[in-house]
Short mmCIF file of C-alpha atoms in Angstrom, two decimals:
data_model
loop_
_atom_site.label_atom_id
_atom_site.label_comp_id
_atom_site.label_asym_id
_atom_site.label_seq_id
_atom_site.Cartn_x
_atom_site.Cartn_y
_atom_site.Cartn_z
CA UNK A 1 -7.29 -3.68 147.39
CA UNK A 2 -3.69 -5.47 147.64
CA UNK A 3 -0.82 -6.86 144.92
CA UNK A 4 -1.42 -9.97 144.52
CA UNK A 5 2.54 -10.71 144.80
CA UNK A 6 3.76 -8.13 147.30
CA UNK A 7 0.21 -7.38 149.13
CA UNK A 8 1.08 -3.74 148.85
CA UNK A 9 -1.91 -1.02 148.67
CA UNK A 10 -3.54 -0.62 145.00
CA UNK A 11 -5.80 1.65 143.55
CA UNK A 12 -8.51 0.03 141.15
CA UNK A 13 -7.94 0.14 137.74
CA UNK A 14 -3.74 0.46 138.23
CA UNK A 15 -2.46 -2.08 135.77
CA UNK A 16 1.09 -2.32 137.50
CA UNK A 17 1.47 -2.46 141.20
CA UNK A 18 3.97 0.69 142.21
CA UNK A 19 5.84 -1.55 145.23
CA UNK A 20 6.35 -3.87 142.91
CA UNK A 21 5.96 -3.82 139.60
CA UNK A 22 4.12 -6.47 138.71
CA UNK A 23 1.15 -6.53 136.31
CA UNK A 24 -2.08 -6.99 138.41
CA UNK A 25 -4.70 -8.17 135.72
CA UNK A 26 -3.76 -11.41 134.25
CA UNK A 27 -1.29 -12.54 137.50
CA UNK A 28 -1.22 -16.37 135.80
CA UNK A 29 -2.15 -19.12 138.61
CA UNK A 30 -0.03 -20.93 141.04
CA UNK A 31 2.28 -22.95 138.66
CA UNK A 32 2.79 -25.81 141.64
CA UNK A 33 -1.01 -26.16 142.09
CA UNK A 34 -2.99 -23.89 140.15
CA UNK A 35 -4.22 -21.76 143.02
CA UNK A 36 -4.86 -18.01 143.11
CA UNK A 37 -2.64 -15.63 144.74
CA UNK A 38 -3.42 -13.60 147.69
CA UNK A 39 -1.38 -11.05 149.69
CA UNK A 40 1.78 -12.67 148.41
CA UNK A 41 1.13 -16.56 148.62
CA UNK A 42 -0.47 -18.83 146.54
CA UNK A 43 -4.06 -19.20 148.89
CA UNK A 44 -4.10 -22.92 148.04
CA UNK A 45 -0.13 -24.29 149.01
CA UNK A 46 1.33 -22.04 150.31
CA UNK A 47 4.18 -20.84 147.46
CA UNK A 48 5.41 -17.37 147.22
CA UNK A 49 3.35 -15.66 144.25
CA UNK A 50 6.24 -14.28 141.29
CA UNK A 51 7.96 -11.20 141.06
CA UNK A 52 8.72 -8.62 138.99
CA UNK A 53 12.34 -9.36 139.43
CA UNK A 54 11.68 -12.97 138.44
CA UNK A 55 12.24 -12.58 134.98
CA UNK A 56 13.70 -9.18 133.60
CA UNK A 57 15.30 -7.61 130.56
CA UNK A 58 16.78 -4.27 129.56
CA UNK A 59 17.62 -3.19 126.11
CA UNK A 60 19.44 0.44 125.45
CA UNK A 61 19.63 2.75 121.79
CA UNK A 62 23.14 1.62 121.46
CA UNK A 63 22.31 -2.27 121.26
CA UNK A 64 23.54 -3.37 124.94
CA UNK A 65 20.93 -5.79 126.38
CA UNK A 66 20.92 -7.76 129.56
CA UNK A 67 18.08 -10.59 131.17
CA UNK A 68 18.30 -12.12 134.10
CA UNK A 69 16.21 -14.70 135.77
CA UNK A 70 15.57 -16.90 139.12
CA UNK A 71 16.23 -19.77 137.63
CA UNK A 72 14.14 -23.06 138.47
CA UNK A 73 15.04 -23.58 142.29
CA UNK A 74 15.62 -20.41 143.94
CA UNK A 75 12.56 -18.94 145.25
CA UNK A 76 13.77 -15.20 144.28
CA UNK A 77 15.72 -13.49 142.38
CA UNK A 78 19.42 -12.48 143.83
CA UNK A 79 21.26 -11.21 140.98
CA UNK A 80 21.09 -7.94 139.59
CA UNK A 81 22.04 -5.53 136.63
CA UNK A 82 22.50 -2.32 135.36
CA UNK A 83 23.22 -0.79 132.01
CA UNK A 84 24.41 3.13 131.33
CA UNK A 85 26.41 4.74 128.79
CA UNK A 86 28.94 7.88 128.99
CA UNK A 87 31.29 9.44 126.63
CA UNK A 88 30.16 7.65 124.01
CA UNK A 89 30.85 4.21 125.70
CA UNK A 90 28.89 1.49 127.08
CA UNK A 91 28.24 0.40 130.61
CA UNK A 92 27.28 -2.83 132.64
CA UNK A 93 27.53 -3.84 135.81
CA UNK A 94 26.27 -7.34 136.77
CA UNK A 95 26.17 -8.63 140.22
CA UNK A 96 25.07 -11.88 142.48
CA UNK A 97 24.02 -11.62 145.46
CA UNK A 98 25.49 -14.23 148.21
CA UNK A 99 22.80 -16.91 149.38
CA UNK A 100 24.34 -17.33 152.41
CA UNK A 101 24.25 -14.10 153.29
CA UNK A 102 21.29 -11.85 154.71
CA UNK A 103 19.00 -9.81 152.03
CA UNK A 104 21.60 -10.75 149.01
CA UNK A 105 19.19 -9.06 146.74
CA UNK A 106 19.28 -5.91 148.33
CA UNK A 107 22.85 -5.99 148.26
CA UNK A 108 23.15 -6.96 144.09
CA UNK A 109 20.74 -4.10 143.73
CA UNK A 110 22.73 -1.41 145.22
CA UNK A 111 26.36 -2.79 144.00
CA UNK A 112 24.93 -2.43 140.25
CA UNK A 113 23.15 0.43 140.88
CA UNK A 114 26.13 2.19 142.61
CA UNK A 115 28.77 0.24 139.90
CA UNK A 116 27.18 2.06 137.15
CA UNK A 117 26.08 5.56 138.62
CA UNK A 118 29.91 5.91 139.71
CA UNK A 119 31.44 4.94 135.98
CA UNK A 120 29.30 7.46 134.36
CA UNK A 121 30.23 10.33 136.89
CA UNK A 122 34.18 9.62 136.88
CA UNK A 123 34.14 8.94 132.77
CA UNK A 124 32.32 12.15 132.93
CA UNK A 125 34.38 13.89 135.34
CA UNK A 126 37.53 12.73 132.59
CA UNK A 127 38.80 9.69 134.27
CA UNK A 128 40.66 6.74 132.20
CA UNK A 129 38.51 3.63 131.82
CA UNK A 130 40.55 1.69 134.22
CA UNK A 131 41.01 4.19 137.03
CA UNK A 132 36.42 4.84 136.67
CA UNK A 133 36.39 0.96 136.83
CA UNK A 134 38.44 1.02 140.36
CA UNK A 135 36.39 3.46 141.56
CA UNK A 136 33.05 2.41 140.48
CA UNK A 137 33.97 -0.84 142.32
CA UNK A 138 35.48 0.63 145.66
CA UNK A 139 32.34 2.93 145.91
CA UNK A 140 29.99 -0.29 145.27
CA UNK A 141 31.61 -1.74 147.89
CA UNK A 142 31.37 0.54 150.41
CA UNK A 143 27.42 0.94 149.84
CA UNK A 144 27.07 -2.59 150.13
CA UNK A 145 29.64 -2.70 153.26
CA UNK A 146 26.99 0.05 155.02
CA UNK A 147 23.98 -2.13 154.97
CA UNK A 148 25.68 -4.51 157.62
CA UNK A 149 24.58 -4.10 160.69
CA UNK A 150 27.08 -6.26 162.27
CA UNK A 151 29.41 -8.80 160.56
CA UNK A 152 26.66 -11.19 161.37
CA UNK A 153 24.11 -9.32 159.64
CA UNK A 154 26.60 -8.56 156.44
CA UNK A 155 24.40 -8.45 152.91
CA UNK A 156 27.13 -9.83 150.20
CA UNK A 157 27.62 -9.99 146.52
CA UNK A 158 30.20 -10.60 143.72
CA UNK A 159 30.62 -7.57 141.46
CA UNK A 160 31.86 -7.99 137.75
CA UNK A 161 31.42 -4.56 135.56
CA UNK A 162 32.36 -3.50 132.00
CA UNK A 163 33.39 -0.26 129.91
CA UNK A 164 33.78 -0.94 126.32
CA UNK A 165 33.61 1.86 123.31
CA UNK A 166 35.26 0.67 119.86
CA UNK A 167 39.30 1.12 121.00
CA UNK A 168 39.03 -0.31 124.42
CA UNK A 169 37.43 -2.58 126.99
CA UNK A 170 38.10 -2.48 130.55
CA UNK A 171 36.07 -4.89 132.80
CA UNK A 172 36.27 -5.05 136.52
CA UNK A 173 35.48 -7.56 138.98
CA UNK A 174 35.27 -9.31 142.68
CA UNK A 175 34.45 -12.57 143.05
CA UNK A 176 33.13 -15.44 140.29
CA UNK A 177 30.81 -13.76 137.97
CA UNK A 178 32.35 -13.58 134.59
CA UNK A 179 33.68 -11.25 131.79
CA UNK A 180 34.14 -12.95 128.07
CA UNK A 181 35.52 -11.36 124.93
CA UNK A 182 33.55 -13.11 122.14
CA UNK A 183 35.30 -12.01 118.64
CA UNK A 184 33.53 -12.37 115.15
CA UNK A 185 36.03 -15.04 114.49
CA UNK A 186 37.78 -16.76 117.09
CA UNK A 187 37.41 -18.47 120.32
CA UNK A 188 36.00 -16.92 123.79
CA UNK A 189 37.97 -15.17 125.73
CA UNK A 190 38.02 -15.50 129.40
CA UNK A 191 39.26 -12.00 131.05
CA UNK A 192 38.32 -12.64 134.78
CA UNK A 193 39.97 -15.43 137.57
CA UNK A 194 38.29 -15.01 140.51
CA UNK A 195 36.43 -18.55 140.32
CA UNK A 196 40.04 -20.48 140.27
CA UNK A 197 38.55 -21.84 143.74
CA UNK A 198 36.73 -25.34 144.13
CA UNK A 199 32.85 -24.82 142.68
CA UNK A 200 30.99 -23.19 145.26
CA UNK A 201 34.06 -22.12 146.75
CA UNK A 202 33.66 -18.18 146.38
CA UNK A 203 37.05 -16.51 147.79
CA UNK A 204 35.94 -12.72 146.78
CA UNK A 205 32.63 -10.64 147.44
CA UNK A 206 31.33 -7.09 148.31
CA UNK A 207 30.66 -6.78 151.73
CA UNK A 208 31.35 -5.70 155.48
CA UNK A 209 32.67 -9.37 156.45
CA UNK A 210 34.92 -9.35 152.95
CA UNK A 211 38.58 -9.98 153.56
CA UNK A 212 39.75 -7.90 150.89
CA UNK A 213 37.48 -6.21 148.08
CA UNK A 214 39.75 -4.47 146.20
CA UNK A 215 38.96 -4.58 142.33
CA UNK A 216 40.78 -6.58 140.01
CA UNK A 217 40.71 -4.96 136.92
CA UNK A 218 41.61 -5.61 132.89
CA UNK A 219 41.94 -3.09 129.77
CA UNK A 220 42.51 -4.84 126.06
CA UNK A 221 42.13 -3.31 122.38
CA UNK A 222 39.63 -5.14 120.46
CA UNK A 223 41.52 -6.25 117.07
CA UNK A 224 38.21 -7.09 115.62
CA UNK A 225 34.56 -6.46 116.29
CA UNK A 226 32.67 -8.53 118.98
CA UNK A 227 30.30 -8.90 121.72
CA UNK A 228 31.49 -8.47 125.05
CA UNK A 229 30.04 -10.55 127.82
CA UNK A 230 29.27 -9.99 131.73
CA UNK A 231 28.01 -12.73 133.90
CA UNK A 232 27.02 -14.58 136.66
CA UNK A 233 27.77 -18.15 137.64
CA UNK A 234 24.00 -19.50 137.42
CA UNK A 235 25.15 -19.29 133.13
CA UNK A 236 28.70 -19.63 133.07
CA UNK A 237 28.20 -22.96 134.88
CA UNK A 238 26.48 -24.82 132.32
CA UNK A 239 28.69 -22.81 129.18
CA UNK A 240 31.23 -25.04 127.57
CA UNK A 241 32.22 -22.93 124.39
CA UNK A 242 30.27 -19.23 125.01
CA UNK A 243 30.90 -17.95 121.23
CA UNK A 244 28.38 -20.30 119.89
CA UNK A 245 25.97 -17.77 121.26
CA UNK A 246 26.59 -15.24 119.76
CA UNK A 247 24.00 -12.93 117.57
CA UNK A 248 23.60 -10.04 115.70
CA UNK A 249 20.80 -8.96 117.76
CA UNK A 250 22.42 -9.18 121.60
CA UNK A 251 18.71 -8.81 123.11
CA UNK A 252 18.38 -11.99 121.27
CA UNK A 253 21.71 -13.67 122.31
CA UNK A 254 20.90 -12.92 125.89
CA UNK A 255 17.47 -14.84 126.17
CA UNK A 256 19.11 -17.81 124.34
CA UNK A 257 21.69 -18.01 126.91
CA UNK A 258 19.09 -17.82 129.67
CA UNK A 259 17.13 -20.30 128.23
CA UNK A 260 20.82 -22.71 128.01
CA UNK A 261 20.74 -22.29 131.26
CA UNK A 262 17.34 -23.07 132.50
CA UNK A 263 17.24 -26.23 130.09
CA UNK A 264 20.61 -27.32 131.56
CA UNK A 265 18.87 -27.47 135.18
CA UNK A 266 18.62 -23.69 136.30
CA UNK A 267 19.96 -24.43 139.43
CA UNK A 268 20.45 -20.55 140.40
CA UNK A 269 19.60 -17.35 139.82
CA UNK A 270 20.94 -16.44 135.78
CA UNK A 271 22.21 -13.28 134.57
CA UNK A 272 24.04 -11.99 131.30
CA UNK A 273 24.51 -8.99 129.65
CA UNK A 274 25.89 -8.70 125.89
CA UNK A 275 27.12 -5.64 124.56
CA UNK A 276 28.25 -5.17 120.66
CA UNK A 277 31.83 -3.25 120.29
CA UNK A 278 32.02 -2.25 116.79
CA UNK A 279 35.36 -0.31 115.80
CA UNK A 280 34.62 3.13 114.63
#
């Protein structure tokens, strides 16, 4: 017996395939013709059967959630996410993988991975919130750097990460995924510019072929409570004012956004990640 999606080995009677993760009762039917899935592809056209990365959120105790989601023309899902906490603050790292580049979803998967495993250790280990953020980053991109195996054969991604407890915020990125400050009251607040570049254009990214990842990085004292807000271009794209999303609830907040984005055209791959900063 195979997955339906991956065509990985599965025993009879597992509910989730363990490659994979998708659920193997109920796998719904080929959306472009209503064909049934085999070993991957949809036995009928042809189209790749979904993923368990297609569509996924994560919710932590503290209230930080994230979603993310392929979006309506990509075939897979290239962005990634991860959330952690440390010392009492909250962690996100958010990251895109390049199209253009080879197995970009491999590389978003170890930058976030990486991005947040690192913050916890050095916030751990007693670092400042900026100097974790630098570090996080550098080791990111030397993980992602390793998986080339020439510079023609260099995985990519932008990076944008995010450290926020109730007295400061310190958010860190490479390349043209966002960070927004969204206050109670007031407008958004814009704290990256790596996207000042025509659209498309991306002039920063993680990888063995990048001219120069070093991490830009931003620390600020919240003078009022607020959500802050990491993501990637497949939502800021279609945002024209970000703080009419906000919610009490950010789990909440974040599938609105996604859905903004998929009902503006989905166009890529869409990722977000609220987290509430409440001062103490």
């Amino acid at each position: 017996m195979n997955c339906p999606a991956c065509a990985a080995p599965v025993l009879p009677g597992h509910a989730f395939c363990e490659q994979c993760g998708i659920r193997l009762e109920g796998l719904p039917p080929c959306t472009a013709c209503g064909g049934a899935f085999e070993e991957g592809y949809c036995a009928q056209c042809g189209r790749r059967a979904p993923a368990a990365s297609d569509h996924v959120e994560l919710v932590l105790d503290s209230g930080s959630a994230g979603a993310s989601d392929r979006g309506l023309r990509h075939t897979h899902n290239q962005d990634a996410m991860a959330l952690g906490e440390a010392e009492g603050l909250q962690l996100a790292v958010v990251c895109d993988g390049v199209t253009q580049s080879p197995r970009p979803e491999t590389a978003s998967t170890l930058a976030a991975q990486t991005g947040v495993t690192i913050l916890a250790e050095e916030l751990k280990a007693g670092s400042t919130q900026e100097s974790a953020t630098r570090a996080a980053c550098a080791r990111a991109a030397l993980a992602v750097a390793a998986l080339a195996t020439s510079l023609d054969d260099a995985p990519a991604c932008t990076y944008v990460s995010a450290v926020a407890g109730p007295d400061l915020v310190t958010v860190g990125w490479v390349g043209d995924s966002r960070a927004y400050w969204l206050p109670d009251d007031g407008p958004a607040v814009l704290l990256t510019d790596d996207d000042v570049a025509s659209a498309g254009v991306l002039t920063a990214w993680l990888g063995a072929d990048a001219r120069d990842a070093g991490c830009r990085a931003l620390s600020f004292v919240p003078d009022s409570p607020g959500l802050l807000m990491v993501c990637t271009d497949g939502l800021w794209g279609y945002l024209d004012e970000p703080v009419s999303f906000r919610a009490a609830v950010p789990l909440e907040g974040t599938r609105a956004l996604v859905e903004h984005a998929l009902a503006s055209g989905g166009r890529d791959n869409v990722t977000v990640v609220l987290i509430p900063v409440r001062r103490a």
